[in-house]
Short mmCIF file of C-alpha atoms in Angstrom, two decimals:
data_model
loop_
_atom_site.label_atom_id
_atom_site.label_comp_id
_atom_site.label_asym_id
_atom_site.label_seq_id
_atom_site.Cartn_x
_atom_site.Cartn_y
_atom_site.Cartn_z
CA UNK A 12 106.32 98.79 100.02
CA UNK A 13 103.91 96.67 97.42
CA UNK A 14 104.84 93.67 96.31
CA UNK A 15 104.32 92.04 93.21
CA UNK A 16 102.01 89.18 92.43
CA UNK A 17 105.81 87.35 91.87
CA UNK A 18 106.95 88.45 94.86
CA UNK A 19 103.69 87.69 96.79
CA UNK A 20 103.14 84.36 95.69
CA UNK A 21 107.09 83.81 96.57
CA UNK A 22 106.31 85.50 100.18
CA UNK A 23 103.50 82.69 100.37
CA UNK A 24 105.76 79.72 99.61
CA UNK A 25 108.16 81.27 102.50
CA UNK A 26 105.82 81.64 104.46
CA UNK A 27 104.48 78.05 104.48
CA UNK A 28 108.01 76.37 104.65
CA UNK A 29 109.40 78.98 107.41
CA UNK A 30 108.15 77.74 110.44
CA UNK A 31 107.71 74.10 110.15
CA UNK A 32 105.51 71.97 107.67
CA UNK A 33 102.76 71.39 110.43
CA UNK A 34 100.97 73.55 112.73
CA UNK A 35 102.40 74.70 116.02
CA UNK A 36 100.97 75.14 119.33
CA UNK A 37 98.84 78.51 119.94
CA UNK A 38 101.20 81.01 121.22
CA UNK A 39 100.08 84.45 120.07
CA UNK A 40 96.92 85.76 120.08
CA UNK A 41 94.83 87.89 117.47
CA UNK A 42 91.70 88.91 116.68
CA UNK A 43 90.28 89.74 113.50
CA UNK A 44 87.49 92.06 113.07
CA UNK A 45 85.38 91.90 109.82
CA UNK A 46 83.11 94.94 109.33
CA UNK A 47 80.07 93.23 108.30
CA UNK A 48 78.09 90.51 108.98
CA UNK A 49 78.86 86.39 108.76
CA UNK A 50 76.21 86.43 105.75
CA UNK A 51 78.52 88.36 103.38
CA UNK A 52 79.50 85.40 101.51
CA UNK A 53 83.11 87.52 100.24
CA UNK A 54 84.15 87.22 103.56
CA UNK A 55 84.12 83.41 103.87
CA UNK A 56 87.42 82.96 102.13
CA UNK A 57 88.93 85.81 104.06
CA UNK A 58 87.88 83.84 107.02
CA UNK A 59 89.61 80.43 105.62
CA UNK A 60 92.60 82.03 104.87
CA UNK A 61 92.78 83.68 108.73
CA UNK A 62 92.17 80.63 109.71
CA UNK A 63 94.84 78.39 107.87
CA UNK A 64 97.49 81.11 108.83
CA UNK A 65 96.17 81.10 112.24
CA UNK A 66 96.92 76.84 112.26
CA UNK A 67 100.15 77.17 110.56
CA UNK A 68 101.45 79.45 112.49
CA UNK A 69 100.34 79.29 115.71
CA UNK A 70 97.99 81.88 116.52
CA UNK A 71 94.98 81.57 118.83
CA UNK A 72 92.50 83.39 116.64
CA UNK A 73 89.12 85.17 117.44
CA UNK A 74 87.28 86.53 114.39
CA UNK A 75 84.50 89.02 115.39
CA UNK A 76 82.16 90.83 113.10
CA UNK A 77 80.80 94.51 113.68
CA UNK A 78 78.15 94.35 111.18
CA UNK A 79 78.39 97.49 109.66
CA UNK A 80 78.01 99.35 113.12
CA UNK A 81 81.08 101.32 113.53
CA UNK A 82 80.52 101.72 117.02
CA UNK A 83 80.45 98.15 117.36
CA UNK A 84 83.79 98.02 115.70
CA UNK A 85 85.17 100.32 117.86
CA UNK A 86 84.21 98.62 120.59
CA UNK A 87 85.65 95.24 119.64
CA UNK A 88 88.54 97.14 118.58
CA UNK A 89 89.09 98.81 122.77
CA UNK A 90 87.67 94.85 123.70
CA UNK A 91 90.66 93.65 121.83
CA UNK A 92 93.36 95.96 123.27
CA UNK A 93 92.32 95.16 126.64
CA UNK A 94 92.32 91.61 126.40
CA UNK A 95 96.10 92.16 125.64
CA UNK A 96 96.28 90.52 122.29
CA UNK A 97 98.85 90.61 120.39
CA UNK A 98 97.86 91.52 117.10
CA UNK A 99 94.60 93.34 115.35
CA UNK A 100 93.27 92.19 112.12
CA UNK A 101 91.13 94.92 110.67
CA UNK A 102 89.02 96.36 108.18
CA UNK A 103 89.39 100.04 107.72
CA UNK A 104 85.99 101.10 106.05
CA UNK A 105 86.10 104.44 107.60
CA UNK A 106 88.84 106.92 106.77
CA UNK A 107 88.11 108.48 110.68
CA UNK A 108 85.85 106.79 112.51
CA UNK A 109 88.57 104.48 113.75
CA UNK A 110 91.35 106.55 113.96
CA UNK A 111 91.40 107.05 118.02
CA UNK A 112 90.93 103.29 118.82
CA UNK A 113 93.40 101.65 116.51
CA UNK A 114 96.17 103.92 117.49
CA UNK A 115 95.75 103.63 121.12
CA UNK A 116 95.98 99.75 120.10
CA UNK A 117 99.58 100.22 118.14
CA UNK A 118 100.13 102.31 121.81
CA UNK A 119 99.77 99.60 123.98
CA UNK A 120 102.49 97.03 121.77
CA UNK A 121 100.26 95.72 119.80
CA UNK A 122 100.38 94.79 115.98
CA UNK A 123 97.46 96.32 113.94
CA UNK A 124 97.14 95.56 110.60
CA UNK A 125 94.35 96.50 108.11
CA UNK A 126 93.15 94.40 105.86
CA UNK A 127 90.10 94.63 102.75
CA UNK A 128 89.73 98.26 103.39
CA UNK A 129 92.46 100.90 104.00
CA UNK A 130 92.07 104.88 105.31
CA UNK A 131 91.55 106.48 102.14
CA UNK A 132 95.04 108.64 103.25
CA UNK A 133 97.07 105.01 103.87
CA UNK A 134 99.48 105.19 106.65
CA UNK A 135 99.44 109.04 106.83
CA UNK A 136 95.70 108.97 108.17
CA UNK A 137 95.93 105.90 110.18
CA UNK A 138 98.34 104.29 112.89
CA UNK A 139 97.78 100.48 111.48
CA UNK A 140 101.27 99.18 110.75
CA UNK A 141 100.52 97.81 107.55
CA UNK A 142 97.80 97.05 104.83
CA UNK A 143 97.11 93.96 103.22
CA UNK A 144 94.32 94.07 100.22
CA UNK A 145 93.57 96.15 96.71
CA UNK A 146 94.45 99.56 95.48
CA UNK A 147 90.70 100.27 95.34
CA UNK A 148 91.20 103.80 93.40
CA UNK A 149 93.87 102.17 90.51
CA UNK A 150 91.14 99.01 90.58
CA UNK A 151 88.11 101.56 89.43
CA UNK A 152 90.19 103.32 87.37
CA UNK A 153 91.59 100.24 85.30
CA UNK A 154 87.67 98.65 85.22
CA UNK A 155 86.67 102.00 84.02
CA UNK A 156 89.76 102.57 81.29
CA UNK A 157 89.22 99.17 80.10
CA UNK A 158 84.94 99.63 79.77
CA UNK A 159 85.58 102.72 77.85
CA UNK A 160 88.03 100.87 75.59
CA UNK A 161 85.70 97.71 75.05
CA UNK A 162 82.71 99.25 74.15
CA UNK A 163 83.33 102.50 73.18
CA UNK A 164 82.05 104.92 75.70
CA UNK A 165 82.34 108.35 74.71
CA UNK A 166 82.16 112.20 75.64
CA UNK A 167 78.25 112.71 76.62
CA UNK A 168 77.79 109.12 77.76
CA UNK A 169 75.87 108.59 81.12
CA UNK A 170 76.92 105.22 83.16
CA UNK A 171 75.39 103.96 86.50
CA UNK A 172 77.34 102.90 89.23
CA UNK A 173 75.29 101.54 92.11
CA UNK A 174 77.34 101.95 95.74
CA UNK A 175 76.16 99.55 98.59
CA UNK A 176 77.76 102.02 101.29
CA UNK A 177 78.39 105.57 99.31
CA UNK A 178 80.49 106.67 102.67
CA UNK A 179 82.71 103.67 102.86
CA UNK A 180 86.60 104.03 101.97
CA UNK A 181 86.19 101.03 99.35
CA UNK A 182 83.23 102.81 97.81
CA UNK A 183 84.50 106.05 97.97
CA UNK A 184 87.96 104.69 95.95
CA UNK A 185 86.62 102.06 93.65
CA UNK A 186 83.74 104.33 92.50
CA UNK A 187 86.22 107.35 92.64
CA UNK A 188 88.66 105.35 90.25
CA UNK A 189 85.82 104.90 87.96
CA UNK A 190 84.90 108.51 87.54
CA UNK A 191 88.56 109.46 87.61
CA UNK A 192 88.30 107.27 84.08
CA UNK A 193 84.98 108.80 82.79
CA UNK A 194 85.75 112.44 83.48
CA UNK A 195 88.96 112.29 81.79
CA UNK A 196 87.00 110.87 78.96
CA UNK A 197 83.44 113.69 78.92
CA UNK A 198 81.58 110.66 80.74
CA UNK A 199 79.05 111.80 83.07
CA UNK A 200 78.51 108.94 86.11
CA UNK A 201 75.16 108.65 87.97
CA UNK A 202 75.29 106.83 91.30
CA UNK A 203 72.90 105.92 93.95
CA UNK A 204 73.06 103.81 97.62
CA UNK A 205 72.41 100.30 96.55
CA UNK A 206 72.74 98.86 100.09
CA UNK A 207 73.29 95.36 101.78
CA UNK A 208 70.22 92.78 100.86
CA UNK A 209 71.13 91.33 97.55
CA UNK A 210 67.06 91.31 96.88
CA UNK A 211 66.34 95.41 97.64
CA UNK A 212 69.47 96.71 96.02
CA UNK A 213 68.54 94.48 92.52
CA UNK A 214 65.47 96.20 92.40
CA UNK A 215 66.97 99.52 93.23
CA UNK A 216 69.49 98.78 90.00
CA UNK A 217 66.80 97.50 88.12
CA UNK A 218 64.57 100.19 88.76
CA UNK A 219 66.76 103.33 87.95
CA UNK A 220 68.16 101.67 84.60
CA UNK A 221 64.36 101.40 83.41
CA UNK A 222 63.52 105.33 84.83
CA UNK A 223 66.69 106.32 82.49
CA UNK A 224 67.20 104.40 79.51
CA UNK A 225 70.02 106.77 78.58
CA UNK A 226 72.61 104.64 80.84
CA UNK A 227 75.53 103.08 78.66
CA UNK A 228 77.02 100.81 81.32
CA UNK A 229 76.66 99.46 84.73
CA UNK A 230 79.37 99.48 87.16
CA UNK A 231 78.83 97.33 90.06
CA UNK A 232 80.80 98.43 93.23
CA UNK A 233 81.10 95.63 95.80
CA UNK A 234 80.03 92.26 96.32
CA UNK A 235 76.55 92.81 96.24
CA UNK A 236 76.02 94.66 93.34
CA UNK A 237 78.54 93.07 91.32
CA UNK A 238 76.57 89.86 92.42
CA UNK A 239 73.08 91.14 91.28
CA UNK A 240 73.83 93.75 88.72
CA UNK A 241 73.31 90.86 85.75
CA UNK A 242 69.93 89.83 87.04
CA UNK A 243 68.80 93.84 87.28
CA UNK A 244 69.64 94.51 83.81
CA UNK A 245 67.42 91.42 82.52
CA UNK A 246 64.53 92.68 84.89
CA UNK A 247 65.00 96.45 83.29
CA UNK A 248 64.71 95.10 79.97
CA UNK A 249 68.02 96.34 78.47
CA UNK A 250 71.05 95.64 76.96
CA UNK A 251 74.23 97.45 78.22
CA UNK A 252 77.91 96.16 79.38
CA UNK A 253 78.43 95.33 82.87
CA UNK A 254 81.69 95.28 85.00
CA UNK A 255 82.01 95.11 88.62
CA UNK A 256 84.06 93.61 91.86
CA UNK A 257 84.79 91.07 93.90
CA UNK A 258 84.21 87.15 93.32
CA UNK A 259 81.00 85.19 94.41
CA UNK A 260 79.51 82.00 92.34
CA UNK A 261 76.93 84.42 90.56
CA UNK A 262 79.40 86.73 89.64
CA UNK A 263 81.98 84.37 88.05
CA UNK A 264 78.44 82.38 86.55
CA UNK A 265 77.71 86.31 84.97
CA UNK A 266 81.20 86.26 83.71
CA UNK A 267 81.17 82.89 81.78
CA UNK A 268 77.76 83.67 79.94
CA UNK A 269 79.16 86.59 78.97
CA UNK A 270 76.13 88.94 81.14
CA UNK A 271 78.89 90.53 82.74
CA UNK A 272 82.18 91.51 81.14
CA UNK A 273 84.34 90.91 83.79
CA UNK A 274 84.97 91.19 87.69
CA UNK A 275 88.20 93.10 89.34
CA UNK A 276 89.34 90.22 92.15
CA UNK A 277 91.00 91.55 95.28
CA UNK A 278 92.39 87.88 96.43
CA UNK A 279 89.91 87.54 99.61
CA UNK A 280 91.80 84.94 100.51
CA UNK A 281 95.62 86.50 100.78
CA UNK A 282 93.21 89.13 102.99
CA UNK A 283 92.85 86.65 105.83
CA UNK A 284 96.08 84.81 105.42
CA UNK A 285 98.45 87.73 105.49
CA UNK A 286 97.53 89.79 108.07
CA UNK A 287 97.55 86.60 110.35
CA UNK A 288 100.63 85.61 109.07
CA UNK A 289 102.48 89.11 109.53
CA UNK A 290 101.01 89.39 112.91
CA UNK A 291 102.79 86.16 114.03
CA UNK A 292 106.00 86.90 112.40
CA UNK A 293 106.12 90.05 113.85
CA UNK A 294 105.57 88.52 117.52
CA UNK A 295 107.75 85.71 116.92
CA UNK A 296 110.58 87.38 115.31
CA UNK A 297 110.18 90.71 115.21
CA UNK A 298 109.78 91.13 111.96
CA UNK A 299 108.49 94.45 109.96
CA UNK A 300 104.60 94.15 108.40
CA UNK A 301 104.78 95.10 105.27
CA UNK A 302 101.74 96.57 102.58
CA UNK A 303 100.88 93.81 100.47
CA UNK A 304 98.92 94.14 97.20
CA UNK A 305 96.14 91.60 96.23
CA UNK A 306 94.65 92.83 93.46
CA UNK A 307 98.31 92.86 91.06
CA UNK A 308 96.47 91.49 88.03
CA UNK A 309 92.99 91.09 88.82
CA UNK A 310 91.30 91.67 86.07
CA UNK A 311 89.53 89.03 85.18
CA UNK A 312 86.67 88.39 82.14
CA UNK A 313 85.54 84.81 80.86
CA UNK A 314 89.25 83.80 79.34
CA UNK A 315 90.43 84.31 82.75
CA UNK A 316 87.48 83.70 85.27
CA UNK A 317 87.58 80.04 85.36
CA UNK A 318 90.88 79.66 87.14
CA UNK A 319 88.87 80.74 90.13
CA UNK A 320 86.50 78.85 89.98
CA UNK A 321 87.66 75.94 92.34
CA UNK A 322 89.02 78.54 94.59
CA UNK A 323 85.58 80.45 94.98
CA UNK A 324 83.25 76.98 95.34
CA UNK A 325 84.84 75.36 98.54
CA UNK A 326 84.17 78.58 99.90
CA UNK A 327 80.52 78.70 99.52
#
């Protein structure tokens, strides 16, 4: 079931007074794998909040990255089962291409739960017990809904929305969302791959809004080009309403000046500390993981993005 943003931060007060106020000794282990690299700076507070769950309680934790290779996550994910771990930790970017491994994981006893991306088909398409992170498709669609409404985007419009990895399940959700919102409005949505280095996919942005000066908005997808979309639109020269994803320091800076209108926050945070969390619970006293929702209220523009501030800058 989802929970509420009530019910999850009450789940996250039980949690920290359930065990015991201090951290106990190390006696399950996990591994959590993180699809990308350790320079994607969303990740870091995913990584914290793995890591406080893993001290509180009790979990001898190994984070691994498969940077971007899915063949490399697979293999972690097979490394991990046959270590005998007890739980999995992972990000489900592909709706298939992790399908065989993960279940034979849940097969041998042990607790898999996704985390920051989900199989585009939820529990019917995969065997992880759980998922802990944003409903990427409602996300796009309320950034989109809400663009439309702020600046008046109508029937024959054309809006860009840049996709570091077209074929991922977050991309494929989020930007589906988004043209869920501008087809049911006559809004025609261009999109190209924006990729991984902040640097190329700027210029890729900035570079397509100059060759069509028809585009009405900019719709950042992930991280990175929700973190550079600002700085392309001032290299193309023009002046149209930008909304994207994710937190980083340049993307709540964006939001404050008012160079971006606002950024959909998925909670990176609750994404490490949860899955952890459920994983120990689960070996400790058998108890069910449950689908928890991060993003419950995460929209936030500049009357809302300085809450987050001290949350995003220890994280840096």
């Amino acid at each position: 079931m989802k929970l509420t943003r009530l019910r999850t931060a009450a789940l996250a007060a039980g949690l920290a007074t359930l065990l015991t106020s201090t951290a106990l000794a190390a006696d399950v282990k996990a591994t959590m794998i993180i699809y990308l690299d350790p320079s994607v700076q969303f990740f870091n507070p995913v990584v914290k909040g793995a890591q406080d769950a893993a001290a509180q309680f009790g979990v001898d934790l190994d984070v691994q990255y498969a940077n971007n290779d899915p063949v490399r996550q697979n293999d972690l994910i097979e490394s991990a089962t046959a270590s005998g771990v007890d739980g999995i930790a992972v990000a489900i970017s592909s709706s298939d291409a992790f399908d065989e491994s993960i279940c034979a994981a849940v097969k041998a006893g042990i607790i898999v739960i996704g985390f920051n991306n989900d199989d585009l088909d939820g529990a019917k398409g995969n065997c992880r017990q759980a998922y802990v992170g944003m409903d990427e498709l409602a996300s796009g669609y309320e950034l989109g809904n809400r663009m439309i409404k702020e600046f008046g985007l109508k029937s024959g419009d054309v809006v860009f929305n840049p996709r570091e990895i077209p074929e991922a399940s977050f991309a494929v959700a989020r930007g589906g969302g988004i043209e869920k919102a501008m087809t049911e409005n006559g809004i025609k949505v261009e999109t190209v791959r924006a990729g991984l280095d902040p640097a190329e996919a700027q210029n890729i942005i900035a570079q397509f809004l100059i060759a069509n000066p028809n585009v009405k908005a900019l719709f950042g997808t992930g991280s990175v080009t929700s973190t550079v979309g600002a700085g392309a639109i001032k290299d193309a020269g023009v002046d149209i309403p930008f909304g994207g994803f994710d937190l980083a320091v340049e993307i709540v800076t964006a939001v404050e000046s008012g160079a971006m209108y606002a950024t959909m926050d998925q909670q990176p945070y609750l994404q490490g500390y949860y899955p952890i969390a459920q994983i120990a619970l689960a070996k400790k006293y058998g108890l069910t993981p449950t689908d928890i929702d991060t993003g419950q209220g995460a929209f936030l523009d500049k009357s809302r993005i300085g809450s987050v501030k001290p949350l995003i800058g220890s994280y840096r």
